[in-house]
Short mmCIF file of C-alpha atoms and ligand atoms in Angstrom, two decimals:
data_model
loop_
_atom_site.label_atom_id
_atom_site.label_comp_id
_atom_site.label_asym_id
_atom_site.label_seq_id
_atom_site.Cartn_x
_atom_site.Cartn_y
_atom_site.Cartn_z
CA UNK A 1 -20.25 25.83 -7.76
CA UNK A 2 -16.85 24.96 -9.15
CA UNK A 3 -14.43 23.41 -6.65
CA UNK A 4 -10.69 23.55 -7.18
CA UNK A 5 -8.61 21.45 -4.83
CA UNK A 6 -5.08 22.49 -3.91
CA UNK A 7 -2.65 19.99 -2.40
CA UNK A 8 0.22 21.53 -0.48
CA UNK A 9 3.22 19.26 -0.93
CA UNK A 10 6.31 21.42 -1.35
CA UNK A 11 7.76 20.94 2.14
CA UNK A 12 10.85 18.85 2.66
CA UNK A 13 9.48 16.95 5.62
CA UNK A 14 12.71 17.43 7.57
CA UNK A 15 11.43 15.37 10.46
CA UNK A 16 11.18 12.27 8.26
CA UNK A 17 15.03 12.29 7.99
CA UNK A 18 14.75 10.89 4.48
CA UNK A 19 16.09 11.26 0.96
CA UNK A 20 12.56 10.71 -0.30
CA UNK A 21 10.18 13.69 -0.32
CA UNK A 22 7.72 13.24 2.55
CA UNK A 23 4.58 12.82 0.42
CA UNK A 24 6.15 9.87 -1.43
CA UNK A 25 6.47 7.80 1.73
CA UNK A 26 4.00 4.97 1.43
CA UNK A 27 1.06 4.20 3.66
CA UNK A 28 -0.04 0.66 2.86
CA UNK A 29 0.22 0.35 -0.94
CA UNK A 30 0.20 4.03 -1.94
CA UNK A 31 2.34 7.11 -1.38
CA UNK A 32 0.64 9.59 0.96
CA UNK A 33 -0.08 12.04 -1.85
CA UNK A 34 -1.72 9.21 -3.83
CA UNK A 35 -4.28 8.69 -1.07
CA UNK A 36 -5.00 12.42 -0.94
CA UNK A 37 -5.52 12.61 -4.72
CA UNK A 38 -7.79 9.54 -4.72
CA UNK A 39 -10.04 11.02 -2.04
CA UNK A 40 -10.19 14.45 -3.72
CA UNK A 41 -11.27 12.79 -6.95
CA UNK A 42 -13.87 10.69 -5.13
CA UNK A 43 -15.16 13.86 -3.48
CA UNK A 44 -15.90 15.21 -6.96
CA UNK A 45 -13.48 18.14 -7.17
CA UNK A 46 -13.46 19.76 -10.61
CA UNK A 47 -9.74 20.40 -10.77
CA UNK A 48 -6.66 19.45 -8.75
CA UNK A 49 -3.56 21.62 -8.37
CA UNK A 50 -0.51 20.29 -6.53
CA UNK A 51 2.14 22.63 -5.14
CA UNK A 52 5.51 20.90 -5.33
CA UNK A 53 8.91 22.09 -4.22
CA UNK A 54 11.52 20.04 -2.42
CA UNK A 55 12.46 17.19 -4.84
CA UNK A 56 9.27 17.97 -6.75
CA UNK A 57 10.76 16.39 -9.87
CA UNK A 58 10.44 13.02 -8.09
CA UNK A 59 6.79 13.64 -7.24
CA UNK A 60 5.67 15.17 -10.54
CA UNK A 61 5.71 12.07 -12.80
CA UNK A 62 3.55 10.16 -10.34
CA UNK A 63 0.79 12.75 -10.14
CA UNK A 64 0.82 14.82 -13.32
CA UNK A 65 -1.98 12.74 -14.85
CA UNK A 66 -4.31 13.87 -12.09
CA UNK A 67 -3.03 17.32 -11.09
CA UNK A 68 -1.93 20.56 -12.56
CA UNK A 69 1.55 21.14 -11.12
CA UNK A 70 2.91 24.41 -9.75
CA UNK A 71 6.23 24.91 -8.04
CA UNK A 72 7.11 26.74 -4.85
CA UNK A 73 10.87 27.08 -5.19
CA UNK A 74 11.53 28.34 -1.66
CA UNK A 75 9.48 26.88 1.14
CA UNK A 76 8.39 30.08 2.85
CA UNK A 77 5.30 28.64 4.51
CA UNK A 78 1.87 27.18 3.78
CA UNK A 79 0.46 30.63 2.88
CA UNK A 80 3.26 31.19 0.40
CA UNK A 81 2.62 27.73 -1.07
CA UNK A 82 -1.02 28.54 -1.68
CA UNK A 83 -0.05 31.86 -3.30
CA UNK A 84 1.76 29.84 -6.00
CA UNK A 85 -1.43 27.89 -6.74
CA UNK A 86 -3.59 31.02 -6.57
CA UNK A 87 -1.74 32.38 -9.62
CA UNK A 88 -3.70 29.74 -11.59
CA UNK A 89 -7.08 30.85 -10.22
CA UNK A 90 -9.39 33.43 -11.76
CA UNK A 91 -11.10 36.16 -9.77
CA UNK A 92 -14.48 34.46 -9.98
CA UNK A 93 -16.96 32.70 -7.71
CA UNK A 94 -15.83 29.26 -6.61
CA UNK A 95 -14.72 27.10 -3.76
CA UNK A 96 -11.05 26.31 -3.09
CA UNK A 97 -10.50 23.17 -1.07
CA UNK A 98 -7.00 23.10 0.45
CA UNK A 99 -5.47 19.91 1.84
CA UNK A 100 -1.96 18.98 2.91
CA UNK A 101 -0.15 16.21 1.08
CA UNK A 102 0.71 14.60 4.41
CA UNK A 103 -2.81 13.74 5.64
CA UNK A 104 -3.39 10.36 3.92
CA UNK A 105 -6.29 9.23 6.09
CA UNK A 106 -8.79 11.93 5.09
CA UNK A 107 -11.92 10.46 3.55
CA UNK A 108 -13.88 11.70 0.54
CA UNK A 109 -17.14 11.84 2.56
CA UNK A 110 -15.53 14.24 5.02
CA UNK A 111 -14.35 16.52 2.21
CA UNK A 112 -17.86 16.48 0.74
CA UNK A 113 -19.50 17.42 4.07
CA UNK A 114 -16.95 20.20 4.53
CA UNK A 115 -17.81 21.67 1.12
CA UNK A 116 -21.54 21.32 1.68
CA UNK A 117 -21.41 23.15 5.02
CA UNK A 118 -19.21 25.83 3.55
CA UNK A 119 -21.78 26.55 0.87
CA UNK A 120 -24.88 26.22 3.04
CA UNK A 121 -23.48 28.49 5.74
CA UNK A 122 -22.11 31.02 3.25
CA UNK A 123 -18.70 31.13 4.98
CA UNK A 124 -15.58 32.87 3.75
CA UNK A 125 -13.59 29.96 5.21
CA UNK A 126 -14.66 26.63 6.69
CA UNK A 127 -11.97 24.81 8.69
CA UNK A 128 -11.89 21.07 9.29
CA UNK A 129 -11.00 20.64 12.96
CA UNK A 130 -10.82 17.77 15.47
CA UNK A 131 -10.42 17.25 19.19
CA UNK A 132 -6.99 15.79 19.93
CA UNK A 133 -5.96 14.06 23.14
CA UNK A 134 -2.39 15.15 22.34
CA UNK A 135 -2.68 18.42 20.41
CA UNK A 136 1.06 19.15 20.57
CA UNK A 137 2.44 20.38 17.24
CA UNK A 138 -0.90 21.29 15.66
CA UNK A 139 -2.35 24.78 15.17
CA UNK A 140 -5.02 25.49 17.83
CA UNK A 141 -8.51 26.76 17.02
CA UNK A 142 -9.32 30.00 18.84
CA UNK A 143 -13.05 30.66 19.39
CA UNK A 144 -14.76 33.70 20.93
CA UNK A 145 -17.43 33.52 23.67
CA UNK A 146 -20.07 32.91 20.98
CA UNK A 147 -18.04 29.83 19.88
CA UNK A 148 -17.15 31.48 16.56
CA UNK A 149 -13.68 30.77 15.18
CA UNK A 150 -11.58 33.94 15.21
CA UNK A 151 -8.07 32.63 14.54
CA UNK A 152 -5.69 29.69 14.40
CA UNK A 153 -2.53 29.89 16.51
CA UNK A 154 0.48 27.72 15.73
CA UNK A 155 2.13 25.71 18.52
CA UNK A 156 5.28 27.84 18.32
CA UNK A 157 3.30 31.10 18.64
CA UNK A 158 0.80 29.91 21.24
CA UNK A 159 0.62 31.19 24.82
CA UNK A 160 0.60 28.64 27.65
CA UNK A 161 -3.14 29.09 27.90
CA UNK A 162 -3.68 28.58 24.14
CA UNK A 163 -1.54 25.44 24.23
CA UNK A 164 -4.19 23.92 26.53
CA UNK A 165 -6.81 24.14 23.76
CA UNK A 166 -7.47 20.66 22.41
CA UNK A 167 -9.33 21.64 19.22
CA UNK A 168 -6.77 21.43 16.41
CA UNK A 169 -6.51 22.58 12.81
CA UNK A 170 -6.42 19.59 10.48
CA UNK A 171 -4.84 21.70 7.72
CA UNK A 172 -7.90 21.15 5.50
CA UNK A 173 -10.08 24.11 4.55
CA UNK A 174 -12.69 25.35 2.14
CA UNK A 175 -12.22 28.93 0.97
CA UNK A 176 -14.38 31.36 -0.92
CA UNK A 177 -12.24 31.81 -4.03
CA UNK A 178 -12.57 35.58 -4.44
CA UNK A 179 -12.00 36.25 -0.75
CA UNK A 180 -8.95 33.94 -0.75
CA UNK A 181 -7.25 35.69 -3.68
CA UNK A 182 -7.60 38.99 -1.86
CA UNK A 183 -6.56 37.68 1.59
CA UNK A 184 -3.40 35.98 0.29
CA UNK A 185 -2.01 39.39 -0.71
CA UNK A 186 -2.29 40.50 2.92
CA UNK A 187 -0.19 37.78 4.58
CA UNK A 188 3.05 38.65 6.39
CA UNK A 189 5.81 36.80 8.20
CA UNK A 190 5.46 38.35 11.66
CA UNK A 191 5.46 35.08 13.61
CA UNK A 192 7.75 32.69 15.47
CA UNK A 193 8.77 30.81 12.30
CA UNK A 194 9.11 33.86 10.01
CA UNK A 195 6.82 32.12 7.47
CA UNK A 196 3.72 33.08 5.51
CA UNK A 197 1.07 31.18 7.47
CA UNK A 198 -2.00 30.06 5.57
CA UNK A 199 -3.75 29.95 8.93
CA UNK A 200 -3.62 33.77 9.10
CA UNK A 201 -6.25 33.87 6.33
CA UNK A 202 -8.70 32.62 8.97
CA UNK A 203 -8.07 35.70 11.13
CA UNK A 204 -8.69 37.98 8.12
CA UNK A 205 -11.90 36.10 7.28
CA UNK A 206 -13.20 36.49 10.83
CA UNK A 207 -12.76 40.25 10.53
CA UNK A 208 -14.56 40.45 7.20
CA UNK A 209 -17.29 37.83 7.44
CA UNK A 210 -18.06 34.37 8.75
CA UNK A 211 -15.68 31.49 9.55
CA UNK A 212 -17.18 28.03 9.90
CA UNK A 213 -15.76 24.98 11.61
CA UNK A 214 -16.55 21.32 11.04
CA UNK A 215 -15.36 19.32 14.03
CA UNK A 216 -14.55 15.81 12.88
CA UNK A 217 -15.39 13.21 15.52
CA UNK A 218 -12.66 10.89 14.40
CA UNK A 219 -9.35 12.62 15.17
CA UNK A 220 -7.43 9.80 13.47
CA UNK A 221 -8.71 10.85 10.08
CA UNK A 222 -6.92 14.19 10.37
CA UNK A 223 -3.60 12.66 11.39
CA UNK A 224 -0.75 14.58 9.76
CA UNK A 225 2.41 12.59 9.11
CA UNK A 226 5.51 14.56 10.10
CA UNK A 227 7.81 11.77 11.30
CA UNK A 228 8.10 7.99 11.03
CA UNK A 229 6.24 7.38 14.27
CA UNK A 230 3.21 9.11 12.75
CA UNK A 231 3.84 7.21 9.50
CA UNK A 232 3.52 3.92 11.40
CA UNK A 233 0.38 5.23 13.14
CA UNK A 234 -1.18 6.09 9.76
CA UNK A 235 -0.13 2.69 8.39
CA UNK A 236 -1.84 0.90 11.27
CA UNK A 237 -5.09 2.81 10.79
CA UNK A 238 -5.09 2.20 7.03
CA UNK A 239 -4.40 -1.51 7.61
CA UNK A 240 -7.29 -1.78 10.04
CA UNK A 241 -9.62 0.00 7.61
CA UNK A 242 -8.93 -2.68 4.99
CA UNK A 243 -9.22 -5.51 7.51
CA UNK A 244 -12.56 -4.16 8.75
CA UNK A 245 -13.87 -3.88 5.18
CA UNK A 246 -12.98 -7.53 4.51
CA UNK A 247 -14.33 -8.78 7.84
CA UNK A 248 -17.65 -7.03 7.21
CA UNK A 249 -17.74 -8.91 3.90
CA UNK A 250 -17.35 -12.30 5.56
CA UNK A 251 -13.60 -12.89 5.76
CA UNK A 252 -12.17 -14.17 9.07
CA UNK A 253 -9.02 -12.35 10.07
CA UNK A 254 -7.61 -13.92 13.22
CA UNK A 255 -5.52 -10.90 14.22
CA UNK A 256 -6.22 -7.76 12.16
CA UNK A 257 -3.45 -5.82 13.89
CA UNK A 258 -0.91 -8.24 12.42
CA UNK A 259 -2.28 -8.81 8.94
CA UNK A 260 -1.07 -6.63 6.07
CA UNK A 261 -3.46 -6.32 3.17
CA UNK A 262 -3.19 -3.78 0.35
CA UNK A 263 -6.28 -1.77 -0.52
CA UNK A 264 -6.25 -3.40 -3.97
CA UNK A 265 -6.71 -6.98 -2.71
CA UNK A 266 -9.96 -8.99 -2.95
CA UNK A 267 -10.80 -11.90 -0.63
CA UNK A 268 -13.87 -14.18 -0.82
CA UNK A 269 -16.16 -14.99 2.07
CA UNK A 270 -15.37 -17.66 4.68
CA UNK A 271 -11.69 -17.49 3.90
CA UNK A 272 -9.59 -17.51 7.07
CA UNK A 273 -6.43 -15.42 7.30
CA UNK A 274 -3.91 -16.19 10.04
CA UNK A 275 -1.44 -13.66 11.54
CA UNK A 276 1.54 -12.17 9.75
CA UNK A 277 0.04 -12.70 6.34
CA UNK A 278 0.96 -10.15 3.66
CA UNK A 279 -1.39 -9.79 0.69
CA UNK A 280 -0.22 -7.36 -1.97
CA UNK A 281 -0.99 -5.81 -5.32
CA UNK A 282 -3.69 -7.31 -7.51
CA UNK A 283 -4.07 -10.42 -5.37
CA UNK A 284 -7.47 -12.13 -5.59
CA UNK A 285 -8.35 -14.93 -3.16
CA UNK A 286 -11.47 -17.06 -3.53
CA UNK A 287 -13.92 -18.38 -0.95
CA UNK A 288 -13.31 -20.84 1.88
CA UNK A 289 -9.54 -20.70 1.61
CA UNK A 290 -7.12 -20.81 4.48
CA UNK A 291 -4.08 -18.55 4.30
CA UNK A 292 -1.73 -19.76 7.00
CA UNK A 293 0.61 -17.66 9.11
CA UNK A 294 3.57 -15.94 7.48
CA UNK A 295 2.39 -16.33 3.91
CA UNK A 296 3.09 -13.61 1.38
CA UNK A 297 0.99 -13.37 -1.76
CA UNK A 298 1.86 -10.73 -4.35
CA UNK A 299 -0.29 -10.35 -7.48
CA UNK A 300 -1.53 -13.91 -6.88
CA UNK A 301 -4.84 -15.37 -8.01
CA UNK A 302 -6.12 -18.16 -5.76
CA UNK A 303 -9.29 -20.22 -6.36
CA UNK A 304 -11.73 -21.53 -3.74
CA UNK A 305 -11.03 -23.96 -0.87
CA UNK A 306 -7.27 -23.79 -1.27
CA UNK A 307 -4.93 -24.01 1.72
CA UNK A 308 -1.66 -22.10 1.77
CA UNK A 309 0.73 -22.56 4.69
CA UNK A 310 3.78 -20.41 5.33
CA UNK A 311 4.49 -19.85 1.64
CA UNK A 312 5.17 -17.27 -1.01
CA UNK A 313 3.06 -16.98 -4.15
CA UNK A 314 4.19 -14.34 -6.58
CA UNK A 315 2.50 -13.31 -9.86
CA UNK A 316 1.00 -16.77 -10.22
CA UNK A 317 -2.36 -18.51 -10.37
CA UNK A 318 -3.49 -21.37 -8.12
CA UNK A 319 -6.75 -23.26 -8.68
CA UNK A 320 -9.43 -24.67 -6.35
CA UNK A 321 -8.79 -27.32 -3.69
CA UNK A 322 -5.00 -26.97 -3.83
CA UNK A 323 -2.62 -27.29 -0.89
CA UNK A 324 0.52 -25.20 -0.91
CA UNK A 325 3.39 -25.37 1.56
CA UNK A 326 4.58 -25.20 4.19
CA UNK A 327 7.58 -23.32 2.82
CA UNK A 328 6.73 -23.39 -0.86
CA UNK A 329 8.04 -20.66 -3.15
CA UNK A 330 5.92 -20.13 -6.24
CA UNK A 331 7.61 -17.68 -8.59
CA UNK A 332 6.12 -15.62 -11.44
CA UNK A 333 4.16 -17.07 -14.35
CA UNK A 334 3.29 -20.31 -12.65
CA UNK A 335 -0.20 -21.67 -13.21
CA UNK A 336 -1.60 -24.46 -11.05
CA UNK A 337 -4.91 -26.13 -11.93
CA UNK A 338 -7.33 -27.59 -9.34
CA UNK A 339 -6.44 -30.25 -6.74
CA UNK A 340 -2.69 -29.66 -7.08
CA UNK A 341 -0.38 -30.25 -4.14
CA UNK A 342 2.88 -28.32 -3.81
CA UNK A 343 4.47 -29.34 -0.56
CA UNK A 344 7.35 -28.33 1.68
CA UNK A 345 10.51 -26.71 0.29
CA UNK A 346 9.33 -26.80 -3.30
CA UNK A 347 10.27 -24.01 -5.68
CA UNK A 348 8.22 -23.52 -8.80
CA UNK A 349 9.16 -21.10 -11.55
CA UNK A 350 7.29 -20.30 -14.77
CA UNK A 351 5.69 -23.72 -14.75
CA UNK A 352 2.20 -25.01 -15.34
CA UNK A 353 0.83 -27.94 -13.38
CA UNK A 354 -2.38 -29.64 -14.50
CA UNK A 355 -5.12 -30.96 -12.28
CA UNK A 356 -4.44 -33.45 -9.48
CA UNK A 357 -0.64 -33.48 -9.75
CA UNK A 358 1.59 -33.64 -6.70
CA UNK A 359 5.02 -32.20 -5.99
CA UNK A 360 5.11 -32.98 -2.29
CA UNK A 361 8.68 -32.27 -1.13
CA UNK A 362 12.07 -30.68 -1.81
CA UNK A 363 11.89 -30.05 -5.56
CA UNK A 364 12.83 -27.39 -8.08
CA UNK A 365 10.50 -27.25 -11.06
CA UNK A 366 11.35 -24.45 -13.50
CA UNK A 367 10.21 -23.76 -17.09
CA UNK A 368 8.17 -26.97 -16.97
CA UNK A 369 4.84 -28.15 -18.29
CA UNK A 370 3.47 -30.78 -15.94
CA UNK A 371 0.40 -32.77 -17.01
CA UNK A 372 -2.49 -34.09 -14.93
CA UNK A 373 -2.19 -36.78 -12.27
CA UNK A 374 1.61 -36.62 -12.22
CA UNK A 375 3.57 -37.58 -9.13
CA UNK A 376 6.94 -35.92 -8.71
CA UNK A 377 9.07 -37.63 -6.08
CA UNK A 378 11.04 -35.95 -3.34
CA UNK A 379 14.14 -34.08 -4.45
CA UNK A 380 13.34 -33.94 -8.17
CA UNK A 381 15.06 -31.17 -10.09
CA UNK A 382 14.47 -29.79 -13.55
CA UNK A 383 17.93 -28.84 -14.80
CA UNK A 384 16.58 -25.98 -16.90
CA UNK A 385 19.67 -23.84 -17.31
CA UNK A 386 22.80 -24.78 -19.25
CA UNK A 387 24.71 -21.68 -18.17
CA UNK A 388 23.46 -19.70 -21.15
CA UNK A 389 19.87 -20.54 -21.98
CA UNK A 390 16.77 -21.79 -20.22
CA UNK A 391 15.11 -24.95 -21.55
CA UNK A 392 11.73 -26.55 -21.11
CA UNK A 393 10.84 -29.83 -19.43
CA UNK A 394 7.56 -31.51 -20.34
CA UNK A 395 6.11 -34.16 -18.03
CA UNK A 396 2.99 -35.67 -19.56
CA UNK A 397 -0.15 -36.93 -17.80
CA UNK A 398 0.14 -39.63 -15.14
CA UNK A 399 3.92 -39.90 -15.33
CA UNK A 400 5.65 -41.03 -12.15
CA UNK A 401 9.00 -39.43 -11.33
CA UNK A 402 10.98 -41.34 -8.71
CA UNK A 403 12.72 -39.46 -5.92
CA UNK A 404 15.95 -37.59 -6.49
CA UNK A 405 15.61 -37.42 -10.26
CA UNK A 406 17.38 -34.85 -12.42
CA UNK A 407 15.57 -33.99 -15.63
CA UNK A 408 18.09 -32.29 -17.93
CA UNK A 409 16.09 -29.98 -20.19
CA UNK A 410 15.04 -29.84 -22.95
CA UNK A 411 13.31 -33.17 -22.54
CA UNK A 412 9.91 -34.84 -22.38
CA UNK A 413 8.70 -37.60 -20.09
CA UNK A 414 5.87 -39.31 -21.97
CA UNK A 415 2.41 -39.99 -20.57
CA UNK A 416 2.30 -42.79 -18.02
CA UNK A 417 6.10 -43.24 -18.02
CA UNK A 418 7.95 -44.18 -14.85
CA UNK A 419 11.37 -42.86 -13.87
CA UNK A 420 13.36 -44.88 -11.36
CA UNK A 421 14.59 -43.06 -8.28
CA UNK A 422 18.00 -41.41 -8.47
CA UNK A 423 18.07 -41.09 -12.27
CA UNK A 424 19.63 -38.34 -14.33
CA UNK A 425 17.91 -38.14 -17.69
CA UNK A 426 18.80 -36.07 -20.71
CA UNK A 427 16.74 -37.81 -23.41
CA UNK A 428 13.01 -38.08 -23.98
CA UNK A 429 11.25 -41.01 -22.32
CA UNK A 430 8.47 -42.62 -24.40
CA UNK A 431 4.97 -43.00 -22.98
CA UNK A 432 4.39 -45.94 -20.60
CA UNK A 433 8.15 -46.78 -20.53
CA UNK A 434 10.37 -47.28 -17.48
CA UNK A 435 13.58 -45.28 -17.53
CA UNK A 436 16.37 -45.39 -15.02
CA UNK A 437 20.03 -44.52 -14.97
CA UNK A 438 21.58 -46.20 -12.04
CA UNK A 439 25.10 -47.60 -11.51
CA UNK A 440 25.15 -51.29 -10.68
CA UNK A 441 25.21 -51.99 -6.95
CA UNK A 442 28.50 -53.51 -5.75
CA UNK A 443 28.79 -55.18 -2.35
CA UNK A 444 32.11 -56.39 -0.96
CA UNK A 445 31.55 -58.56 2.09
CA UNK A 446 33.74 -57.96 5.15
CA UNK A 447 35.47 -55.15 3.29
CA UNK A 448 36.76 -53.27 6.34
CA UNK A 449 38.10 -56.35 8.11
CA UNK A 450 40.18 -57.40 5.05
CA UNK A 451 41.74 -53.95 4.50
C1 UD1 B 501 0.16 23.01 9.42
C2 UD1 B 501 -0.71 24.14 9.94
C3 UD1 B 501 -1.24 23.74 11.32
C4 UD1 B 501 -1.99 22.43 11.24
C5 UD1 B 501 -1.12 21.34 10.60
C6 UD1 B 501 -1.98 20.13 10.32
C7 UD1 B 501 0.17 26.25 9.07
C8 UD1 B 501 0.96 27.48 9.35
N1 UD1 B 501 0.05 25.36 10.04
O1 UD1 B 501 1.28 22.90 10.31
O2 UD1 B 501 -2.10 24.76 11.84
O3 UD1 B 501 -2.40 22.01 12.52
O4 UD1 B 501 -0.58 21.80 9.34
O5 UD1 B 501 -1.22 19.03 9.90
O6 UD1 B 501 -0.36 26.14 8.00
N2 UD1 B 501 4.10 23.14 2.75
C9 UD1 B 501 4.43 23.70 1.53
N3 UD1 B 501 5.24 24.77 1.49
C10 UD1 B 501 5.75 25.33 2.62
C11 UD1 B 501 5.42 24.76 3.86
C12 UD1 B 501 4.59 23.65 3.89
O7 UD1 B 501 3.97 23.22 0.50
O8 UD1 B 501 6.48 26.34 2.50
C13 UD1 B 501 3.24 21.94 2.76
C14 UD1 B 501 3.96 20.72 3.30
O9 UD1 B 501 4.55 19.97 2.26
C15 UD1 B 501 2.83 19.93 3.98
C16 UD1 B 501 1.82 21.01 4.37
O10 UD1 B 501 2.15 22.16 3.63
O11 UD1 B 501 2.20 18.99 3.13
C17 UD1 B 501 1.87 21.33 5.85
O12 UD1 B 501 3.18 21.73 6.18
P1 UD1 B 501 3.84 21.36 7.57
O13 UD1 B 501 5.18 21.96 7.63
O14 UD1 B 501 3.71 19.91 7.83
O15 UD1 B 501 2.87 22.21 8.54
P2 UD1 B 501 2.59 21.95 10.06
O16 UD1 B 501 3.68 22.50 10.87
O17 UD1 B 501 2.22 20.53 10.26
CA1 CA B 502 2.13 18.63 8.94
#
């Protein structure tokens, strides 16, 4: 049977106190509505319709590849929102899966089970419910003495007795399409909030036929994000999901509660990740690496057996057996081969470093091509910018750059050349040569006494 999914996302999300529409707030690496869309697609829905409203023009460009967009110009309630989507539906057999744009933790498997039960049981509506230890704020599931669902009562409309019910409405439902189209015309606003409640469709279904309920064991999955406290709760759960996936694949994460890894990141087995590490975007880390505390890797590719301490690697590639940091800053378009050492307080920008080279301390290397087996002494700087343009520095294989050297680009240090410490060079140095620019040392004996 054809399944159309409808995502309700027109609400302002007043409780977020934000300029950004609620569903665009991110959980881990994706906006909430992005997670919902991904799971609906994985669940195999035939078509997705999103109902947008408040600041919908900000949401639309991010989702219009995946969803047909309809607008609800006035937010008159969840029932009213679904009426806008229903205008796109034909009066024919089908299943309409409704989810809220603010439940990012829902999984595709759950949506599949919900649909399966709905069809097998021949229900007019099947509601995804959960048992909540703190049900405050959610609609409560009302069951008769035969345990059949007869209605959903909103917090604001509930009696004291109903407020004690701990089975909550997740806001996710499967509807019989033809029944839904009919029931939506019967909604009214006779309730505490003066809104068209989608939940009232459940009451109508109970009168006309059968309502099913699928009680999800894991309440967390149904978490609806209405404020930033719930946003942080969703973030934590999403973060732990990723950490658990990696740990089950052989990665050691010392403290998963304090490790922040995007869903898009790959990490090889026997790599150890220390606390406060942030791994983002298309980062790929090899096997047997150690990512030390407080490192941040964004779109970084790291080989095997590399150690990174307290450093930032950004849109760059690092080979096998490298050691990076502490406090290194590797900026975009840098490429490091194997066995490279980039030590403390070194900044690298758009530079390539060939195998076995060392830049151990306090250097700035920008727009440079560094050969193999090069040693760059402490405090070396490539002067790559003349105030207008950037220029390249080439340091060929096995060159030795003495400490505190300034290489004024464009220039080349030939293979095997040696630069004396403290030099400022603005001309090419031939291979195997020694170059140094140093003022002659003057010593005046007993200088202070004779003053
Ligand atoms: C709703 C349910 C409640 C359930 C809870 C689960 C109703 C009446 N109540 O309450 O039973 O426990 O979700 O999280 O349905 N929306 C629109 N247009 C509107 C109003 C809302 O598109 O006019 C969208 C919102 O953007 C949001 C979703 O519908 O994504 C839910 O709206 P929200 O205001 O958060 O409903 P709750 O009060 O949480
Ligand atoms: Ca909500």
